[in-house]
Amino acid sequence: MRKIVVNAMGEQCPIPVVKAKKAMAELPQEGGEAEILVDNEISVQNLGKMADQKGLKWNSEKTAEHEYHVHIFVGEGQEKPKVKAAEEEVCMPDRRGHSVAVISSSVMGNGDDELGKILMKGFIYALSQLDTLPETILFYNGGVFLTTEGSDSLEDLKSMEAQGVKILSCGTCLNYYGLTEKLQVGSVTNMYVIAEKMAGASNLIRP
């Protein structure tokens, strides 16, 4: 089975979809596989949506922090997608802005901790409903409890991650609290990256 590899790293929608369709149209009559390399989950979802619309089998794998491989299979007898102009493609909007949210505690504000937990859960939910999502959410110190097993905010955080928001938890903090093996969303980072993300942010959001 012939395979065509398409490098769409750094490309924004609809370019990965257009490149994928062009590659699929070049496959032989008996079919084959188009493997598309992208660097964000928005592109993965758009490619999957295109494949679903065409009735094609597909899967994806994350091979590095900013690298995804999407495999789309075209079989014999299946109609090969026609290449449309970029402006004709319908893309899932990228709702991310250039702000960074910084969460250093599992509670919000000073006072009663039970109230603080309720407020923090509400804050993260509200964050997930914003028209423009933060580009990155950083968790350190007690904030890492929110990204690990037992957190009431996992569903909201996973929803934002699926839309391209980077969820990063301090590795030193996870280790200190014995939570390294309990991380449920996002990835582990270090203090250099945390400092770099904060320094490069156009806006910092702190609960």
GROMACS .gro file of C-alpha atoms in nm:
model
  207
    1MET     CA    1   0.000   0.000   0.000
    2ARG     CA    2   0.143   0.334  -0.104
    3LYS     CA    3   0.182   0.602   0.160
    4ILE     CA    4   0.227   0.974   0.103
    5VAL     CA    5   0.368   1.178   0.391
    6VAL     CA    6   0.263   1.542   0.415
    7ASN     CA    7   0.452   1.787   0.636
    8ALA     CA    8   0.204   2.051   0.754
    9MET     CA    9   0.397   2.149   1.068
   10GLY     CA   10   0.347   2.516   1.147
   11GLU     CA   11   0.056   2.547   0.906
   12GLN     CA   12  -0.282   2.684   1.013
   13CYS     CA   13  -0.620   2.562   0.889
   14PRO     CA   14  -0.722   2.517   0.615
   15ILE     CA   15  -0.371   2.445   0.478
   16PRO     CA   16  -0.326   2.100   0.643
   17VAL     CA   17  -0.668   1.990   0.512
   18VAL     CA   18  -0.592   2.118   0.162
   19LYS     CA   19  -0.251   1.945   0.158
   20ALA     CA   20  -0.410   1.622   0.285
   21LYS     CA   21  -0.673   1.623   0.011
   22LYS     CA   22  -0.410   1.687  -0.255
   23ALA     CA   23  -0.203   1.393  -0.129
   24MET     CA   24  -0.508   1.165  -0.116
   25ALA     CA   25  -0.598   1.255  -0.475
   26GLU     CA   26  -0.247   1.147  -0.581
   27LEU     CA   27  -0.284   0.798  -0.434
   28PRO     CA   28  -0.322   0.513  -0.688
   29GLN     CA   29  -0.661   0.372  -0.782
   30GLU     CA   30  -0.624   0.083  -0.539
   31GLY     CA   31  -0.590   0.331  -0.256
   32GLY     CA   32  -0.330   0.393   0.011
   33GLU     CA   33  -0.251   0.609   0.311
   34ALA     CA   34  -0.191   0.979   0.360
   35GLU     CA   35   0.011   1.060   0.674
   36ILE     CA   36  -0.013   1.427   0.773
   37LEU     CA   37   0.224   1.583   1.026
   38VAL     CA   38   0.079   1.877   1.223
   39ASP     CA   39   0.173   2.061   1.542
   40ASN     CA   40  -0.163   2.127   1.710
   41GLU     CA   41  -0.482   1.946   1.808
   42ILE     CA   42  -0.704   2.189   1.617
   43SER     CA   43  -0.552   2.059   1.293
   44VAL     CA   44  -0.594   1.699   1.409
   45GLN     CA   45  -0.964   1.758   1.470
   46ASN     CA   46  -1.012   1.933   1.136
   47LEU     CA   47  -0.841   1.651   0.947
   48GLY     CA   48  -1.051   1.395   1.132
   49LYS     CA   49  -1.367   1.588   1.054
   50MET     CA   50  -1.277   1.593   0.686
   51ALA     CA   51  -1.210   1.217   0.686
   52ASP     CA   52  -1.538   1.147   0.864
   53GLN     CA   53  -1.728   1.354   0.609
   54LYS     CA   54  -1.574   1.142   0.332
   55GLY     CA   55  -1.641   0.814   0.512
   56LEU     CA   56  -1.269   0.739   0.537
   57LYS     CA   57  -1.092   0.554   0.818
   58TRP     CA   58  -0.838   0.755   1.012
   59ASN     CA   59  -0.643   0.768   1.336
   60SER     CA   60  -0.391   0.996   1.502
   61GLU     CA   61  -0.098   0.972   1.738
   62LYS     CA   62   0.092   1.228   1.942
   63THR     CA   63   0.464   1.167   1.888
   64ALA     CA   64   0.606   1.470   2.070
   65GLU     CA   65   0.485   1.772   2.265
   66HIS     CA   66   0.406   1.964   1.946
   67GLU     CA   67   0.389   1.688   1.687
   68TYR     CA   68   0.092   1.480   1.577
   69HIS     CA   69   0.069   1.222   1.298
   70VAL     CA   70  -0.272   1.183   1.134
   71HIS     CA   71  -0.323   0.872   0.919
   72ILE     CA   72  -0.605   0.877   0.662
   73PHE     CA   73  -0.675   0.562   0.461
   74VAL     CA   74  -0.825   0.560   0.112
   75GLY     CA   75  -0.942   0.218  -0.005
   76GLU     CA   76  -1.033   0.076  -0.342
   77GLY     CA   77  -1.372   0.195  -0.464
   78GLN     CA   78  -1.381   0.495  -0.233
   79GLU     CA   79  -1.419   0.833  -0.392
   80LYS     CA   80  -1.101   1.037  -0.372
   81PRO     CA   81  -1.158   1.381  -0.221
   82LYS     CA   82  -1.139   1.668  -0.463
   83VAL     CA   83  -0.907   1.954  -0.378
   84LYS     CA   84  -1.099   2.271  -0.301
   85ALA     CA   85  -0.969   2.622  -0.275
   86ALA     CA   86  -0.854   2.710   0.074
   87GLU     CA   87  -1.133   2.960   0.125
   88GLU     CA   88  -1.393   2.686   0.065
   89GLU     CA   89  -1.273   2.474   0.356
   90VAL     CA   90  -1.463   2.492   0.684
   91CYS     CA   91  -1.230   2.493   0.981
   92MET     CA   92  -1.283   2.462   1.351
   93PRO     CA   93  -1.201   2.805   1.490
   94ASP     CA   94  -0.891   2.839   1.700
   95ARG     CA   95  -1.023   3.010   2.012
   96ARG     CA   96  -0.683   3.055   2.174
   97GLY     CA   97  -0.550   3.399   2.250
   98HIS     CA   98  -0.198   3.496   2.352
   99SER     CA   99  -0.262   3.514   2.725
  100VAL     CA  100  -0.130   3.276   2.990
  101ALA     CA  101  -0.325   3.169   3.298
  102VAL     CA  102  -0.118   3.104   3.609
  103ILE     CA  103  -0.266   2.887   3.885
  104SER     CA  104  -0.056   2.830   4.197
  105SER     CA  105  -0.318   2.693   4.435
  106SER     CA  106  -0.610   2.451   4.437
  107VAL     CA  107  -0.821   2.716   4.609
  108MET     CA  108  -0.912   3.069   4.502
  109GLY     CA  109  -0.863   3.360   4.738
  110ASN     CA  110  -0.798   3.375   5.112
  111GLY     CA  111  -1.037   3.255   5.379
  112ASP     CA  112  -1.232   2.931   5.395
  113ASP     CA  113  -1.065   2.655   5.189
  114GLU     CA  114  -1.393   2.480   5.105
  115LEU     CA  115  -1.527   2.804   4.959
  116GLY     CA  116  -1.192   2.853   4.785
  117LYS     CA  117  -1.226   2.512   4.613
  118ILE     CA  118  -1.575   2.600   4.492
  119LEU     CA  119  -1.452   2.934   4.361
  120MET     CA  120  -1.155   2.775   4.181
  121LYS     CA  121  -1.377   2.515   4.015
  122GLY     CA  122  -1.606   2.795   3.899
  123PHE     CA  123  -1.310   3.000   3.776
  124ILE     CA  124  -1.172   2.717   3.560
  125TYR     CA  125  -1.517   2.648   3.419
  126ALA     CA  126  -1.559   3.020   3.339
  127LEU     CA  127  -1.213   3.018   3.176
  128SER     CA  128  -1.323   2.731   2.950
  129GLN     CA  129  -1.628   2.930   2.838
  130LEU     CA  130  -1.444   3.247   2.733
  131ASP     CA  131  -1.471   3.351   2.369
  132THR     CA  132  -1.091   3.365   2.360
  133LEU     CA  133  -0.916   3.091   2.552
  134PRO     CA  134  -0.571   3.134   2.704
  135GLU     CA  135  -0.284   2.997   2.499
  136THR     CA  136  -0.134   2.820   2.802
  137ILE     CA  137  -0.239   2.738   3.158
  138LEU     CA  138   0.047   2.692   3.404
  139PHE     CA  139   0.001   2.496   3.727
  140TYR     CA  140   0.258   2.498   4.006
  141ASN     CA  141   0.274   2.445   4.384
  142GLY     CA  142  -0.076   2.352   4.508
  143GLY     CA  143  -0.220   2.423   4.164
  144VAL     CA  144  -0.102   2.081   4.041
  145PHE     CA  145  -0.380   1.917   4.245
  146LEU     CA  146  -0.619   2.050   3.979
  147THR     CA  147  -0.455   1.854   3.694
  148THR     CA  148  -0.430   1.524   3.878
  149GLU     CA  149  -0.651   1.235   3.981
  150GLY     CA  150  -0.952   1.341   4.189
  151SER     CA  151  -0.973   1.697   4.057
  152ASP     CA  152  -1.324   1.832   3.993
  153SER     CA  153  -1.188   2.043   3.705
  154LEU     CA  154  -1.048   1.768   3.482
  155GLU     CA  155  -1.340   1.774   3.237
  156ASP     CA  156  -1.309   2.149   3.182
  157LEU     CA  157  -0.929   2.128   3.147
  158LYS     CA  158  -0.951   1.840   2.898
  159SER     CA  159  -1.205   2.037   2.698
  160MET     CA  160  -0.965   2.330   2.671
  161GLU     CA  161  -0.672   2.101   2.589
  162ALA     CA  162  -0.877   1.950   2.303
  163GLN     CA  163  -0.915   2.303   2.165
  164GLY     CA  164  -0.540   2.358   2.162
  165VAL     CA  165  -0.475   2.510   2.506
  166LYS     CA  166  -0.143   2.391   2.652
  167ILE     CA  167  -0.189   2.255   3.005
  168LEU     CA  168   0.148   2.244   3.184
  169SER     CA  169   0.215   2.123   3.540
  170CYS     CA  170   0.537   2.180   3.733
  171GLY     CA  171   0.730   1.852   3.757
  172THR     CA  172   0.904   1.947   4.083
  173CYS     CA  173   0.566   2.024   4.240
  174LEU     CA  174   0.409   1.697   4.121
  175ASN     CA  175   0.703   1.507   4.267
  176TYR     CA  176   0.691   1.697   4.597
  177TYR     CA  177   0.323   1.615   4.650
  178GLY     CA  178   0.359   1.256   4.528
  179LEU     CA  179   0.137   1.320   4.227
  180THR     CA  180   0.373   1.243   3.939
  181GLU     CA  181   0.191   0.921   3.846
  182LYS     CA  182  -0.152   1.076   3.892
  183LEU     CA  183  -0.136   1.347   3.624
  184GLN     CA  184  -0.459   1.327   3.421
  185VAL     CA  185  -0.439   1.617   3.178
  186GLY     CA  186  -0.165   1.808   2.999
  187SER     CA  187   0.205   1.745   3.039
  188VAL     CA  188   0.490   1.795   3.286
  189THR     CA  189   0.708   2.103   3.259
  190ASN     CA  190   0.991   2.275   3.446
  191MET     CA  191   1.049   2.616   3.602
  192TYR     CA  192   1.247   2.743   3.303
  193VAL     CA  193   0.952   2.684   3.071
  194ILE     CA  194   0.714   2.836   3.326
  195ALA     CA  195   0.930   3.149   3.348
  196GLU     CA  196   0.962   3.161   2.967
  197LYS     CA  197   0.585   3.131   2.914
  198MET     CA  198   0.511   3.401   3.172
  199ALA     CA  199   0.775   3.636   3.032
  200GLY     CA  200   0.647   3.596   2.677
  201ALA     CA  201   0.277   3.634   2.755
  202SER     CA  202   0.087   3.936   2.629
  203ASN     CA  203  -0.140   3.906   2.933
  204LEU     CA  204  -0.123   3.706   3.258
  205ILE     CA  205  -0.446   3.576   3.413
  206ARG     CA  206  -0.432   3.502   3.785
  207PRO     CA  207  -0.733   3.381   3.986
   0.00000   0.00000   0.00000
